[in-house]
Tab-separated table of C-alpha atoms in Angstrom:
chain	number	residue	atom	x	y	z
A	1	UNK	CA	18.675	35.018	62.195
A	2	UNK	CA	22.356	35.893	61.960
A	3	UNK	CA	25.098	33.294	62.461
A	4	UNK	CA	25.853	35.022	65.794
A	5	UNK	CA	22.252	34.532	66.908
A	6	UNK	CA	22.543	30.895	65.853
A	7	UNK	CA	25.598	30.510	68.128
A	8	UNK	CA	28.166	30.371	65.305
A	9	UNK	CA	31.658	31.797	65.638
A	10	UNK	CA	34.891	31.492	63.710
A	11	UNK	CA	37.397	29.006	65.184
A	12	UNK	CA	41.088	29.769	65.590
A	13	UNK	CA	43.387	28.630	62.807
A	14	UNK	CA	45.233	26.521	65.384
A	15	UNK	CA	42.174	24.333	66.116
A	16	UNK	CA	41.699	20.867	64.538
A	17	UNK	CA	41.163	20.772	60.780
A	18	UNK	CA	39.069	18.468	58.640
A	19	UNK	CA	41.278	19.411	55.678
A	20	UNK	CA	43.187	22.261	54.057
A	21	UNK	CA	42.149	23.904	50.781
A	22	UNK	CA	44.792	25.173	48.354
A	23	UNK	CA	44.110	26.892	45.028
A	24	UNK	CA	46.105	25.676	42.044
A	25	UNK	CA	47.948	28.572	40.337
A	26	UNK	CA	46.115	29.956	37.322
A	27	UNK	CA	47.590	30.153	33.836
A	28	UNK	CA	47.343	33.923	33.696
A	29	UNK	CA	49.221	34.443	36.943
A	30	UNK	CA	51.875	37.140	36.806
A	31	UNK	CA	54.294	34.871	38.648
A	32	UNK	CA	56.759	32.527	37.016
A	33	UNK	CA	54.044	29.925	36.875
A	34	UNK	CA	56.244	26.824	36.729
A	35	UNK	CA	58.205	27.789	39.833
A	36	UNK	CA	55.087	28.832	41.705
A	37	UNK	CA	53.400	25.529	40.846
A	38	UNK	CA	56.422	23.633	42.139
A	39	UNK	CA	56.205	25.423	45.472
A	40	UNK	CA	52.518	24.530	45.716
A	41	UNK	CA	53.254	20.874	44.961
A	42	UNK	CA	56.036	20.689	47.568
A	43	UNK	CA	53.871	22.425	50.142
A	44	UNK	CA	50.826	20.228	49.537
A	45	UNK	CA	52.840	17.014	49.579
A	46	UNK	CA	54.552	17.906	52.872
A	47	UNK	CA	51.297	18.983	54.484
A	48	UNK	CA	49.518	15.823	53.301
A	49	UNK	CA	51.569	13.834	55.804
A	50	UNK	CA	49.620	15.599	58.570
A	51	UNK	CA	46.143	16.240	57.170
A	52	UNK	CA	43.892	15.880	54.142
A	53	UNK	CA	44.527	18.254	51.210
A	54	UNK	CA	41.978	19.496	48.675
A	55	UNK	CA	43.425	21.336	45.672
A	56	UNK	CA	40.933	23.594	43.896
A	57	UNK	CA	41.734	23.961	40.207
A	58	UNK	CA	40.033	25.904	37.449
A	59	UNK	CA	38.694	23.501	34.776
A	60	UNK	CA	41.409	24.755	32.406
A	61	UNK	CA	44.086	23.645	34.880
A	62	UNK	CA	42.441	20.545	36.301
A	63	UNK	CA	44.433	17.978	34.301
A	64	UNK	CA	47.773	19.501	35.274
A	65	UNK	CA	46.809	19.801	38.940
A	66	UNK	CA	45.514	16.233	38.978
A	67	UNK	CA	48.663	14.867	37.358
A	68	UNK	CA	50.987	16.631	39.802
A	69	UNK	CA	48.990	16.207	43.021
A	70	UNK	CA	46.825	13.082	42.632
A	71	UNK	CA	49.029	10.911	44.849
A	72	UNK	CA	48.663	13.079	47.936
A	73	UNK	CA	45.630	15.335	47.423
A	74	UNK	CA	42.002	15.408	46.304
A	75	UNK	CA	41.505	17.648	43.247
A	76	UNK	CA	38.270	19.577	42.762
A	77	UNK	CA	37.363	21.415	39.548
A	78	UNK	CA	35.876	24.812	40.449
A	79	UNK	CA	36.091	27.949	38.276
A	80	UNK	CA	38.680	30.421	39.539
A	81	UNK	CA	41.123	32.882	38.037
A	82	UNK	CA	43.274	33.680	41.050
A	83	UNK	CA	45.187	31.826	43.726
A	84	UNK	CA	45.496	32.900	47.410
A	85	UNK	CA	42.438	31.142	48.828
A	86	UNK	CA	43.079	32.631	52.269
A	87	UNK	CA	41.920	35.965	50.890
A	88	UNK	CA	39.304	35.023	48.310
A	89	UNK	CA	37.888	31.793	49.705
A	90	UNK	CA	35.124	31.386	52.294
A	91	UNK	CA	35.749	31.780	56.013
A	92	UNK	CA	34.328	28.903	58.013
A	93	UNK	CA	32.326	29.229	61.215
A	94	UNK	CA	31.190	26.596	63.715
A	95	UNK	CA	28.322	26.491	66.211
A	96	UNK	CA	28.061	24.921	69.653
A	97	UNK	CA	26.676	21.742	68.032
A	98	UNK	CA	29.993	21.333	66.149
A	99	UNK	CA	28.297	22.125	62.808
A	100	UNK	CA	30.188	24.141	60.176
A	101	UNK	CA	28.887	26.823	57.806
A	102	UNK	CA	30.688	29.315	55.545
A	103	UNK	CA	30.804	33.078	55.091
A	104	UNK	CA	31.072	34.439	51.558
A	105	UNK	CA	32.541	37.935	51.862
A	106	UNK	CA	32.946	40.163	48.828
A	107	UNK	CA	36.327	40.277	47.092
A	108	UNK	CA	37.594	43.068	44.823
A	109	UNK	CA	41.145	42.023	43.997
A	110	UNK	CA	42.812	43.623	47.031
A	111	UNK	CA	41.385	47.071	46.476
A	112	UNK	CA	40.838	46.779	42.691
A	113	UNK	CA	44.552	46.256	42.041
A	114	UNK	CA	43.987	43.272	39.749
A	115	UNK	CA	41.598	42.855	36.840
A	116	UNK	CA	41.664	39.081	36.407
A	117	UNK	CA	39.573	38.097	39.389
A	118	UNK	CA	36.000	37.665	38.205
A	119	UNK	CA	35.567	33.885	38.507
A	120	UNK	CA	37.148	33.802	41.954
A	121	UNK	CA	34.462	36.129	43.309
A	122	UNK	CA	31.974	33.265	42.978
A	123	UNK	CA	34.366	30.482	43.932
A	124	UNK	CA	33.282	30.478	47.621
A	125	UNK	CA	29.675	29.887	46.537
A	126	UNK	CA	30.598	26.835	44.446
A	127	UNK	CA	32.932	25.474	47.104
A	128	UNK	CA	30.283	25.725	49.824
A	129	UNK	CA	27.724	24.113	47.522
A	130	UNK	CA	30.111	21.226	46.925
A	131	UNK	CA	30.581	20.862	50.679
A	132	UNK	CA	26.772	21.027	51.045
A	133	UNK	CA	26.885	23.464	53.943
A	134	UNK	CA	25.037	26.703	54.669
A	135	UNK	CA	26.377	29.867	53.006
A	136	UNK	CA	25.973	33.303	54.568
A	137	UNK	CA	26.831	36.375	52.472
A	138	UNK	CA	28.104	39.861	53.254
A	139	UNK	CA	28.770	43.117	51.408
A	140	UNK	CA	31.887	43.612	53.521
A	141	UNK	CA	35.212	43.089	51.758
A	142	UNK	CA	37.226	41.027	54.214
A	143	UNK	CA	40.294	39.026	53.213
A	144	UNK	CA	41.337	36.134	55.437
A	145	UNK	CA	44.956	37.263	55.539
A	146	UNK	CA	43.814	40.552	57.002
A	147	UNK	CA	42.300	39.028	60.143
A	148	UNK	CA	43.418	36.711	62.947
A	149	UNK	CA	41.013	34.959	65.332
A	150	UNK	CA	41.360	33.541	68.833
A	151	UNK	CA	38.351	31.204	68.395
A	152	UNK	CA	36.603	32.803	71.362
A	153	UNK	CA	35.199	35.967	69.851
A	154	UNK	CA	38.288	38.173	69.407
A	155	UNK	CA	39.715	39.358	66.075
A	156	UNK	CA	42.899	41.278	65.297
A	157	UNK	CA	43.063	43.314	62.085
A	158	UNK	CA	44.601	46.491	60.662
A	159	UNK	CA	42.860	49.751	59.882
A	160	UNK	CA	45.073	49.994	56.807
A	161	UNK	CA	43.301	47.006	55.239
A	162	UNK	CA	39.792	46.667	56.618
A	163	UNK	CA	38.960	50.378	56.699
A	164	UNK	CA	40.669	51.170	53.414
A	165	UNK	CA	38.551	53.279	51.036
A	166	UNK	CA	39.527	50.931	48.219
A	167	UNK	CA	37.566	48.197	50.010
A	168	UNK	CA	34.995	49.385	52.516
A	169	UNK	CA	34.408	53.085	51.927
A	170	UNK	CA	30.711	52.730	52.807
A	171	UNK	CA	31.399	51.054	56.186
A	172	UNK	CA	32.237	52.884	59.391
A	173	UNK	CA	34.347	51.206	62.065
A	174	UNK	CA	31.203	50.588	64.129
A	175	UNK	CA	29.439	49.042	61.119
A	176	UNK	CA	32.404	46.767	60.446
A	177	UNK	CA	32.421	45.625	64.064
A	178	UNK	CA	28.699	44.860	63.890
A	179	UNK	CA	29.115	42.918	60.633
A	180	UNK	CA	31.916	40.711	61.955
A	181	UNK	CA	29.942	40.121	65.149
A	182	UNK	CA	26.814	39.073	63.232
A	183	UNK	CA	28.692	36.828	60.784
A	184	UNK	CA	31.797	35.621	62.638
A	185	UNK	CA	30.734	35.867	66.270
A	186	UNK	CA	33.361	38.541	66.966
A	187	UNK	CA	32.639	40.440	70.167
A	188	UNK	CA	35.932	42.352	70.278
A	189	UNK	CA	38.013	43.765	67.427
A	190	UNK	CA	41.593	44.788	68.184
A	191	UNK	CA	42.590	47.416	65.630
A	192	UNK	CA	46.260	47.682	64.717
A	193	UNK	CA	47.285	50.632	62.553
A	194	UNK	CA	49.335	49.154	59.719
A	195	UNK	CA	50.961	46.051	58.326
A	196	UNK	CA	54.449	45.838	56.858
A	197	UNK	CA	55.739	48.668	54.686
A	198	UNK	CA	56.538	46.097	51.986
A	199	UNK	CA	52.971	44.761	52.043
A	200	UNK	CA	51.633	47.219	49.462
A	201	UNK	CA	49.742	44.638	47.416
A	202	UNK	CA	47.341	43.731	50.202
A	203	UNK	CA	47.459	47.043	52.076
A	204	UNK	CA	48.925	45.765	55.301
A	205	UNK	CA	47.508	42.333	56.064
A	206	UNK	CA	47.714	41.401	59.725
A	207	UNK	CA	49.173	37.933	59.060
A	208	UNK	CA	52.542	39.574	58.395
A	209	UNK	CA	52.610	41.320	61.784
A	210	UNK	CA	50.486	39.369	64.303
A	211	UNK	CA	48.928	35.922	64.621
A	212	UNK	CA	46.908	34.274	67.363
A	213	UNK	CA	48.710	31.223	68.750
A	214	UNK	CA	45.902	30.257	71.133
A	215	UNK	CA	43.274	32.122	73.143
A	216	UNK	CA	44.980	34.987	75.026
A	217	UNK	CA	48.297	34.331	73.230
A	218	UNK	CA	49.634	36.301	70.237
A	219	UNK	CA	52.810	36.150	68.155
A	220	UNK	CA	53.844	39.702	67.228
A	221	UNK	CA	56.385	40.767	64.618
A	222	UNK	CA	59.067	43.175	65.856
A	223	UNK	CA	62.529	44.153	64.606
A	224	UNK	CA	65.771	45.024	66.378
A	225	UNK	CA	67.155	47.175	63.579
A	226	UNK	CA	66.054	50.803	63.949
A	227	UNK	CA	66.985	51.382	60.310
A	228	UNK	CA	64.402	48.861	59.134
A	229	UNK	CA	61.467	50.807	57.617
A	230	UNK	CA	59.067	48.743	59.746
A	231	UNK	CA	60.674	49.563	63.094
A	232	UNK	CA	58.324	52.331	64.236
A	233	UNK	CA	55.048	50.861	62.990
A	234	UNK	CA	55.812	47.467	64.548
A	235	UNK	CA	56.622	49.233	67.816
A	236	UNK	CA	53.218	50.963	67.674
A	237	UNK	CA	51.425	47.657	66.982
A	238	UNK	CA	53.202	46.048	69.930
A	239	UNK	CA	52.140	48.850	72.271
A	240	UNK	CA	48.522	48.573	71.115
A	241	UNK	CA	48.464	44.843	71.839
A	242	UNK	CA	50.047	45.360	75.251
A	243	UNK	CA	47.185	47.652	76.268
A	244	UNK	CA	44.297	45.649	74.785
A	245	UNK	CA	42.045	42.995	76.322
A	246	UNK	CA	40.306	40.173	74.461
A	247	UNK	CA	36.550	39.534	74.312
A	248	UNK	CA	36.650	37.922	77.765
A	249	UNK	CA	38.540	40.835	79.281
A	250	UNK	CA	41.876	39.002	79.436
A	251	UNK	CA	45.215	40.696	78.902
A	252	UNK	CA	47.174	39.184	76.032
A	253	UNK	CA	50.285	37.091	76.457
A	254	UNK	CA	52.609	38.466	73.800
A	255	UNK	CA	55.499	36.572	72.242
A	256	UNK	CA	57.720	38.679	70.018
A	257	UNK	CA	59.066	37.416	66.708
A	258	UNK	CA	62.147	39.671	66.414
A	259	UNK	CA	63.356	38.095	63.155
A	260	UNK	CA	62.020	39.680	59.960
A	261	UNK	CA	63.691	37.785	57.104
A	262	UNK	CA	64.445	38.998	53.604
A	263	UNK	CA	65.452	36.560	50.860
A	264	UNK	CA	69.159	36.960	50.028
A	265	UNK	CA	68.293	36.311	46.375
A	266	UNK	CA	66.823	39.213	44.389
A	267	UNK	CA	64.045	39.032	41.821
A	268	UNK	CA	64.058	41.770	39.155
A	269	UNK	CA	66.461	43.652	41.429
A	270	UNK	CA	63.930	43.640	44.280
A	271	UNK	CA	64.511	42.030	47.667
A	272	UNK	CA	61.432	40.329	49.074
A	273	UNK	CA	60.380	39.783	52.671
A	274	UNK	CA	58.557	36.695	53.968
A	275	UNK	CA	57.615	37.021	57.668
A	276	UNK	CA	57.738	33.900	59.805
A	277	UNK	CA	54.432	35.046	61.346
A	278	UNK	CA	52.834	34.075	58.034
A	279	UNK	CA	53.330	30.383	58.761
A	280	UNK	CA	50.524	27.819	58.457
A	281	UNK	CA	49.563	25.912	61.585
A	282	UNK	CA	47.996	22.548	60.740
A	283	UNK	CA	47.184	19.291	62.480
A	284	UNK	CA	50.312	18.323	64.440
A	285	UNK	CA	52.497	20.565	62.248
A	286	UNK	CA	53.529	24.140	61.465
A	287	UNK	CA	54.706	24.955	57.929
A	288	UNK	CA	57.166	27.857	58.019
A	289	UNK	CA	58.889	29.583	55.084
A	290	UNK	CA	62.562	29.059	54.313
A	291	UNK	CA	63.893	32.576	53.798
A	292	UNK	CA	67.262	33.582	55.227
A	293	UNK	CA	69.637	30.809	56.378
A	294	UNK	CA	71.063	33.191	58.996
A	295	UNK	CA	67.676	33.563	60.689
A	296	UNK	CA	65.615	30.493	59.788
A	297	UNK	CA	66.809	28.190	62.556
A	298	UNK	CA	66.352	30.887	65.203
A	299	UNK	CA	62.780	31.468	64.083
A	300	UNK	CA	62.019	27.737	63.838
A	301	UNK	CA	63.240	27.245	67.410
A	302	UNK	CA	61.067	30.089	68.648
A	303	UNK	CA	58.003	28.606	66.936
A	304	UNK	CA	58.876	25.077	68.113
A	305	UNK	CA	59.032	26.345	71.699
A	306	UNK	CA	55.473	27.620	71.240
A	307	UNK	CA	54.061	24.571	69.465
A	308	UNK	CA	55.869	21.887	71.449
A	309	UNK	CA	53.525	19.126	70.255
A	310	UNK	CA	53.759	19.960	66.540
A	311	UNK	CA	56.399	19.289	63.900
A	312	UNK	CA	58.074	22.321	62.306
A	313	UNK	CA	58.156	21.844	58.528
A	314	UNK	CA	60.316	24.313	56.518
A	315	UNK	CA	58.973	24.957	53.030
A	316	UNK	CA	60.241	26.938	50.006
A	317	UNK	CA	58.295	30.191	49.629
A	318	UNK	CA	60.327	32.491	47.358
A	319	UNK	CA	57.759	32.677	44.557
A	320	UNK	CA	54.926	32.990	47.037
A	321	UNK	CA	56.688	36.081	48.405
A	322	UNK	CA	57.079	37.523	44.917
A	323	UNK	CA	53.320	37.136	44.520
A	324	UNK	CA	52.768	38.947	47.791
A	325	UNK	CA	52.120	36.027	50.132
A	326	UNK	CA	53.368	32.996	51.995
A	327	UNK	CA	52.215	29.701	53.554
A	328	UNK	CA	49.325	31.329	55.398
A	329	UNK	CA	48.068	32.945	52.177
A	330	UNK	CA	47.908	29.866	49.938
A	331	UNK	CA	45.821	27.896	52.454
A	332	UNK	CA	42.372	27.921	54.046
A	333	UNK	CA	41.430	25.431	56.726
A	334	UNK	CA	38.118	23.599	57.092
A	335	UNK	CA	37.441	23.033	60.812
A	336	UNK	CA	36.569	19.618	62.192
A	337	UNK	CA	32.809	19.217	62.471
A	338	UNK	CA	29.978	16.689	62.614
A	339	UNK	CA	28.143	17.797	59.469
A	340	UNK	CA	30.894	17.423	56.904
A	341	UNK	CA	33.463	14.919	55.734
A	342	UNK	CA	35.763	15.455	52.761
């Protein structure tokens, strides 16, 4: 039987967590490893005030990760050669008995863009074995940053990522929709066209342009500036969402995030973007990147008005952006359940 037939479905990111997983940066990362590690440490320590943290470290990095994070996180030694657990870790599902299982999708380094990602392909298997929960597998390449879930059977994604020939050339749109229904309990897929122009590394992940806030409620990236290269595509995404219904037939309540921040500081003469939509919502908190002082407070207020019962926690994310991600990309949540305790 499929997970769908067993009454499993993927919860929303905004639902209660048992813990958050974070991958410790690997030695062969292309980033300035020391600075990237420092951002991970700051992030994990701040988040640990709200929920349990598990840092996954390759055996070669375990001692360093343990030394830097032991006071506020659990450290697990699992072979991996890449960070960004949102994209290469398992996606967790939960049934109507409040039991959790995991889906192990295939991973090919964001469309075969990176060579050093062999160990990480098996990391979900070892993580789910350590958790002692059921593992379901799929031939579909699906990265967690490329999908957003309402927890009630609706998924938002982009055609640019999920239907890309560098990932799923052998899958039709209908076949993809059947696969995510069988494995994730998705009864309705809302297809946006593209992600941000700057998001070349992941081919337009949805977490930079739209994120479910709650069932029927979506935060959507827009921009005021018509000269911004994202203006037209974000306008198209907004119009698609305005005309779509969710799995229950409901129209979506749309909240626009009109602030698209770029770091004032350059790196190798390149200016990097870090969308506020790529925040991480956790137990009683929302961790949001610090990007542009001129826009940060406006964005934090907008998010605080949405999550009135959660604390907004600004976090440094410059080196995450250089690596192509942000707070939502370095994390993967484990839902609360009755069959697991970390």
